[in-house]
Amino acid sequence: MRLVFLGPPGSGKGSQAKFVVERYGVAHISTGDLLRNAVKAGTEIGRKASAIMQKGNLVPDELVTELIVQHLDAADIWSRFLLDGFPRSINQAEQLDATLDKRMSPLTMVVHLHVEHDALIKRLSGRRTCTNCGRIYNVYFEPPEVDGKCDDCEENGELMQRDDDNEKSIKNRLTVYDENTKPLLAYYEKSGLLRTVDGSGDLAGIAEQVDRVIQEH
Ligand code: ADP
Ligand code: ZN
């Protein structure tokens, strides 16, 4: 099973990916996470990406594609992966198709999580992540029991806000999504791979719908 999760920033791709990974044993690949790790580690890609990400713009296609291919190769997971945050432009989608064709492992399905922009802004500006376990909270809808602390990790679980989860970057990321990523919906619709799920309800309900779509295949 080779899946792509498509949807605007804050649509819940990462959260839903976790359920699918647990259930089906596919490998979760988030370009955002890979890039943030590269920034933290100070690699060449990380140095190039850091300022671009902070503004909420797209990191150049070649860099991201290289990162993905490296990762798929290193972990040898060409047969069972879930891509989260990639592709994000027609160019990236074409590069992905070409790469997968070469390995005779085409995509199984593209799951699109649909959420309106107003809801996304609240989700993103309220988002906090545990630096220890990665659990995601929201100060508006899903606050931790103690302010700034993870319920699961107690003293070493500080909650952090991502650099790009500020108002200006959030607005820019939504514009970038509309301009560069949204055209992928038509691209995958044409190849018959696209399945759209309403991503506006509660996590468990959305997970059920995602699962139904996967089971139908
Ligand atoms: P979100 O979807 O919430 O914006 P991500 O963690 O997926 O967050 O991505 C964070 C940032 O990383 C993006 O704003 C962009 O700068 C960069 N990035 C992630 N994936 C890609 C990609 N496929 N192509 C270009 N840039 C990317
Ligand atoms: Zn934690």
Short mmCIF file of N, CA and C in Angstrom, two decimals, residues 67-154:
data_model
loop_
_atom_site.label_atom_id
_atom_site.label_comp_id
_atom_site.label_asym_id
_atom_site.label_seq_id
_atom_site.Cartn_x
_atom_site.Cartn_y
_atom_site.Cartn_z
N LEU A 67 15.34 14.56 -0.73
CA LEU A 67 15.19 14.12 0.66
C LEU A 67 14.28 12.88 0.76
N ILE A 68 13.19 12.92 0.02
CA ILE A 68 12.22 11.81 0.03
C ILE A 68 12.84 10.54 -0.56
N VAL A 69 13.48 10.68 -1.70
CA VAL A 69 14.05 9.51 -2.37
C VAL A 69 15.14 8.89 -1.49
N GLN A 70 15.98 9.75 -0.91
CA GLN A 70 17.02 9.27 0.02
C GLN A 70 16.41 8.44 1.13
N HIS A 71 15.31 8.98 1.68
CA HIS A 71 14.68 8.33 2.81
C HIS A 71 14.05 7.00 2.42
N LEU A 72 13.36 6.97 1.27
CA LEU A 72 12.74 5.72 0.80
C LEU A 72 13.81 4.66 0.53
N ASP A 73 14.92 5.10 -0.04
CA ASP A 73 16.03 4.19 -0.34
C ASP A 73 16.65 3.64 0.94
N ALA A 74 16.98 4.56 1.86
CA ALA A 74 17.69 4.18 3.08
C ALA A 74 16.86 3.18 3.89
N ALA A 75 15.54 3.43 3.97
CA ALA A 75 14.70 2.55 4.78
C ALA A 75 14.15 1.39 3.95
N ASP A 76 14.40 1.42 2.65
CA ASP A 76 13.89 0.40 1.72
C ASP A 76 12.40 0.13 1.92
N ILE A 77 11.63 1.18 1.76
CA ILE A 77 10.19 1.08 2.02
C ILE A 77 9.38 1.47 0.80
N TRP A 78 9.89 1.12 -0.39
CA TRP A 78 9.21 1.51 -1.62
C TRP A 78 7.86 0.83 -1.77
N SER A 79 7.61 -0.24 -1.05
CA SER A 79 6.36 -0.97 -1.25
C SER A 79 5.25 -0.55 -0.28
N ARG A 80 5.60 0.16 0.80
CA ARG A 80 4.56 0.43 1.81
C ARG A 80 4.88 1.72 2.56
N PHE A 81 4.38 2.80 2.02
CA PHE A 81 4.65 4.09 2.66
C PHE A 81 3.42 4.98 2.63
N LEU A 82 3.45 5.97 3.51
CA LEU A 82 2.42 7.01 3.51
C LEU A 82 3.14 8.35 3.47
N LEU A 83 2.96 9.09 2.40
CA LEU A 83 3.60 10.39 2.26
C LEU A 83 2.69 11.48 2.81
N ASP A 84 3.23 12.29 3.70
CA ASP A 84 2.45 13.34 4.37
C ASP A 84 3.19 14.66 4.13
N GLY A 85 2.59 15.52 3.30
CA GLY A 85 3.25 16.80 2.99
C GLY A 85 4.04 16.76 1.70
N PHE A 86 3.94 15.70 0.98
CA PHE A 86 4.60 15.54 -0.32
C PHE A 86 3.75 14.65 -1.19
N PRO A 87 3.53 14.95 -2.46
CA PRO A 87 3.95 16.16 -3.16
C PRO A 87 3.09 17.38 -2.79
N ARG A 88 3.66 18.55 -3.06
CA ARG A 88 2.98 19.80 -2.75
C ARG A 88 2.90 20.70 -3.96
N SER A 89 3.31 20.20 -5.11
CA SER A 89 3.21 20.97 -6.35
C SER A 89 3.12 19.97 -7.49
N ILE A 90 2.63 20.43 -8.65
CA ILE A 90 2.52 19.54 -9.82
C ILE A 90 3.89 18.99 -10.18
N ASN A 91 4.89 19.84 -10.14
CA ASN A 91 6.24 19.40 -10.45
C ASN A 91 6.69 18.25 -9.54
N GLN A 92 6.43 18.39 -8.24
CA GLN A 92 6.80 17.31 -7.31
C GLN A 92 6.01 16.04 -7.60
N ALA A 93 4.74 16.19 -7.96
CA ALA A 93 3.91 15.02 -8.25
C ALA A 93 4.44 14.29 -9.48
N GLU A 94 4.87 15.05 -10.47
CA GLU A 94 5.41 14.43 -11.68
C GLU A 94 6.71 13.71 -11.38
N GLN A 95 7.55 14.34 -10.56
CA GLN A 95 8.82 13.68 -10.18
C GLN A 95 8.54 12.40 -9.39
N LEU A 96 7.55 12.46 -8.51
CA LEU A 96 7.21 11.27 -7.73
C LEU A 96 6.72 10.15 -8.64
N ASP A 97 5.80 10.49 -9.55
CA ASP A 97 5.29 9.48 -10.49
C ASP A 97 6.41 8.83 -11.28
N ALA A 98 7.34 9.65 -11.77
CA ALA A 98 8.45 9.12 -12.57
C ALA A 98 9.31 8.18 -11.74
N THR A 99 9.59 8.58 -10.50
CA THR A 99 10.43 7.76 -9.61
C THR A 99 9.74 6.43 -9.29
N LEU A 100 8.44 6.50 -9.00
CA LEU A 100 7.72 5.28 -8.63
C LEU A 100 7.54 4.36 -9.84
N ASP A 101 7.35 4.95 -11.01
CA ASP A 101 7.24 4.15 -12.24
C ASP A 101 8.49 3.32 -12.46
N LYS A 102 9.64 3.99 -12.25
CA LYS A 102 10.93 3.32 -12.45
C LYS A 102 11.03 2.09 -11.55
N ARG A 103 10.46 2.17 -10.37
CA ARG A 103 10.53 1.05 -9.43
C ARG A 103 9.30 0.17 -9.50
N MET A 104 8.48 0.42 -10.48
CA MET A 104 7.23 -0.32 -10.68
C MET A 104 6.40 -0.41 -9.40
N SER A 105 6.34 0.70 -8.69
CA SER A 105 5.51 0.73 -7.48
C SER A 105 4.66 1.99 -7.48
N PRO A 106 3.63 2.02 -8.33
CA PRO A 106 2.78 3.21 -8.42
C PRO A 106 1.96 3.44 -7.15
N LEU A 107 1.43 4.64 -6.99
CA LEU A 107 0.60 4.98 -5.84
C LEU A 107 -0.67 4.14 -5.83
N THR A 108 -1.12 3.79 -4.63
CA THR A 108 -2.37 3.05 -4.47
C THR A 108 -3.55 4.02 -4.42
N MET A 109 -3.34 5.13 -3.70
CA MET A 109 -4.46 6.04 -3.44
C MET A 109 -3.96 7.37 -2.89
N VAL A 110 -4.74 8.42 -3.16
CA VAL A 110 -4.44 9.73 -2.58
C VAL A 110 -5.64 10.13 -1.73
N VAL A 111 -5.42 10.30 -0.44
CA VAL A 111 -6.50 10.68 0.47
C VAL A 111 -6.44 12.18 0.72
N HIS A 112 -7.51 12.86 0.36
CA HIS A 112 -7.59 14.32 0.51
C HIS A 112 -8.44 14.66 1.73
N LEU A 113 -7.85 15.36 2.71
CA LEU A 113 -8.59 15.80 3.89
C LEU A 113 -9.08 17.22 3.64
N HIS A 114 -10.38 17.36 3.54
CA HIS A 114 -10.95 18.67 3.22
C HIS A 114 -11.37 19.42 4.49
N VAL A 115 -10.80 20.62 4.68
CA VAL A 115 -11.17 21.48 5.81
C VAL A 115 -11.17 22.93 5.33
N GLU A 116 -12.18 23.71 5.77
CA GLU A 116 -12.26 25.12 5.38
C GLU A 116 -11.16 25.96 6.06
N HIS A 117 -10.75 27.04 5.39
CA HIS A 117 -9.65 27.86 5.89
C HIS A 117 -9.87 28.43 7.30
N ASP A 118 -11.10 28.88 7.60
CA ASP A 118 -11.35 29.49 8.92
C ASP A 118 -10.99 28.54 10.05
N ALA A 119 -11.39 27.29 9.88
CA ALA A 119 -11.11 26.28 10.91
C ALA A 119 -9.61 26.02 10.99
N LEU A 120 -8.93 26.08 9.86
CA LEU A 120 -7.49 25.79 9.83
C LEU A 120 -6.69 26.81 10.63
N ILE A 121 -7.07 28.08 10.51
CA ILE A 121 -6.33 29.14 11.21
C ILE A 121 -6.36 28.90 12.72
N LYS A 122 -7.53 28.53 13.24
CA LYS A 122 -7.65 28.27 14.67
C LYS A 122 -6.83 27.04 15.08
N ARG A 123 -6.90 26.02 14.25
CA ARG A 123 -6.14 24.80 14.56
C ARG A 123 -4.65 25.08 14.61
N LEU A 124 -4.16 25.87 13.64
CA LEU A 124 -2.72 26.09 13.53
C LEU A 124 -2.21 27.04 14.59
N SER A 125 -2.98 28.12 14.86
CA SER A 125 -2.47 29.10 15.81
C SER A 125 -2.53 28.54 17.23
N GLY A 126 -3.42 27.58 17.48
CA GLY A 126 -3.52 26.99 18.82
C GLY A 126 -2.68 25.74 19.00
N ARG A 127 -2.00 25.32 17.95
CA ARG A 127 -1.27 24.05 18.00
C ARG A 127 -0.02 24.12 18.87
N ARG A 128 0.16 23.12 19.74
CA ARG A 128 1.38 22.99 20.54
C ARG A 128 1.82 21.53 20.46
N THR A 129 3.13 21.32 20.42
CA THR A 129 3.65 19.95 20.28
C THR A 129 4.56 19.62 21.45
N CYS A 130 4.46 18.41 21.97
CA CYS A 130 5.36 17.96 23.04
C CYS A 130 6.74 17.72 22.46
N THR A 131 7.76 18.35 23.03
CA THR A 131 9.12 18.20 22.53
C THR A 131 9.66 16.80 22.82
N ASN A 132 9.03 16.10 23.74
CA ASN A 132 9.51 14.77 24.10
C ASN A 132 8.88 13.65 23.28
N CYS A 133 7.53 13.60 23.22
CA CYS A 133 6.88 12.47 22.55
C CYS A 133 6.21 12.87 21.24
N GLY A 134 6.10 14.16 20.96
CA GLY A 134 5.50 14.58 19.69
C GLY A 134 3.99 14.70 19.73
N ARG A 135 3.38 14.41 20.89
CA ARG A 135 1.93 14.53 20.97
C ARG A 135 1.48 15.97 20.68
N ILE A 136 0.38 16.08 19.93
CA ILE A 136 -0.09 17.40 19.53
C ILE A 136 -1.32 17.81 20.34
N TYR A 137 -1.27 19.04 20.86
CA TYR A 137 -2.38 19.61 21.62
C TYR A 137 -2.91 20.83 20.88
N ASN A 138 -4.05 21.34 21.35
CA ASN A 138 -4.51 22.63 20.84
C ASN A 138 -5.04 23.42 22.03
N VAL A 139 -4.51 24.63 22.23
CA VAL A 139 -4.88 25.39 23.42
C VAL A 139 -6.36 25.77 23.42
N TYR A 140 -7.00 25.77 22.25
CA TYR A 140 -8.44 26.08 22.20
C TYR A 140 -9.32 24.85 22.39
N PHE A 141 -8.99 23.75 21.68
CA PHE A 141 -9.91 22.61 21.71
C PHE A 141 -9.40 21.42 22.51
N GLU A 142 -8.08 21.33 22.69
CA GLU A 142 -7.55 20.12 23.33
C GLU A 142 -6.36 20.49 24.19
N PRO A 143 -6.60 21.31 25.24
CA PRO A 143 -5.49 21.79 26.06
C PRO A 143 -4.95 20.69 26.96
N PRO A 144 -3.69 20.79 27.36
CA PRO A 144 -3.14 19.84 28.31
C PRO A 144 -3.71 20.13 29.69
N GLU A 145 -3.58 19.18 30.62
CA GLU A 145 -4.10 19.41 31.97
C GLU A 145 -3.35 20.55 32.66
N VAL A 146 -2.02 20.55 32.52
CA VAL A 146 -1.20 21.63 33.08
C VAL A 146 -0.66 22.45 31.92
N ASP A 147 -0.81 23.79 32.02
CA ASP A 147 -0.36 24.70 30.98
C ASP A 147 1.08 24.42 30.53
N GLY A 148 1.30 24.21 29.24
CA GLY A 148 2.66 24.09 28.72
C GLY A 148 3.35 22.76 28.98
N LYS A 149 2.62 21.80 29.58
CA LYS A 149 3.22 20.50 29.91
C LYS A 149 2.43 19.36 29.27
N CYS A 150 3.15 18.35 28.80
CA CYS A 150 2.49 17.19 28.18
C CYS A 150 1.88 16.29 29.25
N ASP A 151 0.62 15.86 29.04
CA ASP A 151 -0.05 14.96 30.00
C ASP A 151 0.69 13.62 30.11
N ASP A 152 1.31 13.20 29.01
CA ASP A 152 1.93 11.86 28.98
C ASP A 152 3.36 11.85 29.50
N CYS A 153 4.05 12.99 29.43
CA CYS A 153 5.49 12.98 29.73
C CYS A 153 5.86 13.71 31.02
N GLU A 154 4.90 14.34 31.67
CA GLU A 154 5.13 15.08 32.90
C GLU A 154 6.33 16.01 32.85
#
